[in-house]
């Protein structure tokens, strides 16, 4: 993309991100979830990080962010070095990060590198005697809905995985066109990131 198009996409992304935060406030969300690739680590600027943290600081509910394959939690990542608002919980490792919302429980997994092995699922806590809804938050792909030719190095999930792990639903990232299935949902990128992505859903999901 040329510089002018990139600038317009960045501006649209900022407007969309601010609107998502505003909706969380207006609707009284119990939590705001971002399942990875909040930024492109190689290209993120201090101004972008300041904008993100400022917007999230406006939100009055907990915010759970899981690192993805494009924004893995390396030592130099803004996730590690920036000042994040106190309502933000960062899931930066393959070990689970839990947020108790009272009525439901969020469990997040993060990428510390470009890949995330399926073996991380075995480290997740079981449901035990817990009766409240449990939602898994991770940068991943719903393999039940993906093409059989779809290949990537990150985490893939099936509904059977959620059953075996005791999760009611998974909130995912990665795929730029949003989708909502019976057991897994993902919002897609807030706006189309290039002309080839104008089809499909883009925005946020209200769960």
mmCIF file of C-alpha atoms in Angstrom, residues 2 7 14 23 27-28 58 62 64-65 83-84 96 105-107 113 125 136-137 140 157 194 196 198:
data_model
loop_
_atom_site.group_PDB
_atom_site.id
_atom_site.type_symbol
_atom_site.label_atom_id
_atom_site.label_comp_id
_atom_site.label_asym_id
_atom_site.label_seq_id
_atom_site.Cartn_x
_atom_site.Cartn_y
_atom_site.Cartn_z
ATOM 1 C CA UNK A 2 1.227 3.516 -0.727
ATOM 2 C CA UNK A 7 -2.287 6.820 6.549
ATOM 3 C CA UNK A 14 -7.918 4.799 15.490
ATOM 4 C CA UNK A 23 -19.320 1.391 23.229
ATOM 5 C CA UNK A 27 -23.274 -0.246 27.183
ATOM 6 C CA UNK A 28 -21.738 -0.997 30.571
ATOM 7 C CA UNK A 58 -11.196 5.579 29.651
ATOM 8 C CA UNK A 62 -11.416 -4.839 33.119
ATOM 9 C CA UNK A 64 -7.946 -8.450 28.931
ATOM 10 C CA UNK A 65 -5.366 -8.332 26.127
ATOM 11 C CA UNK A 83 2.737 2.067 31.204
ATOM 12 C CA UNK A 84 -0.648 0.346 30.980
ATOM 13 C CA UNK A 96 -2.987 -19.045 31.558
ATOM 14 C CA UNK A 105 -14.401 -16.313 34.102
ATOM 15 C CA UNK A 106 -11.993 -15.324 31.336
ATOM 16 C CA UNK A 107 -8.840 -17.362 30.751
ATOM 17 C CA UNK A 113 7.092 -15.599 20.200
ATOM 18 C CA UNK A 125 -6.979 -25.316 34.412
ATOM 19 C CA UNK A 136 -11.059 -18.885 26.585
ATOM 20 C CA UNK A 137 -9.388 -15.813 25.049
ATOM 21 C CA UNK A 140 -6.192 -18.473 17.279
ATOM 22 C CA UNK A 157 -8.986 -24.984 18.108
ATOM 23 C CA UNK A 194 -6.225 -3.644 2.540
ATOM 24 C CA UNK A 196 -8.830 -7.288 -0.583
ATOM 25 C CA UNK A 198 -13.549 -5.166 2.084
#
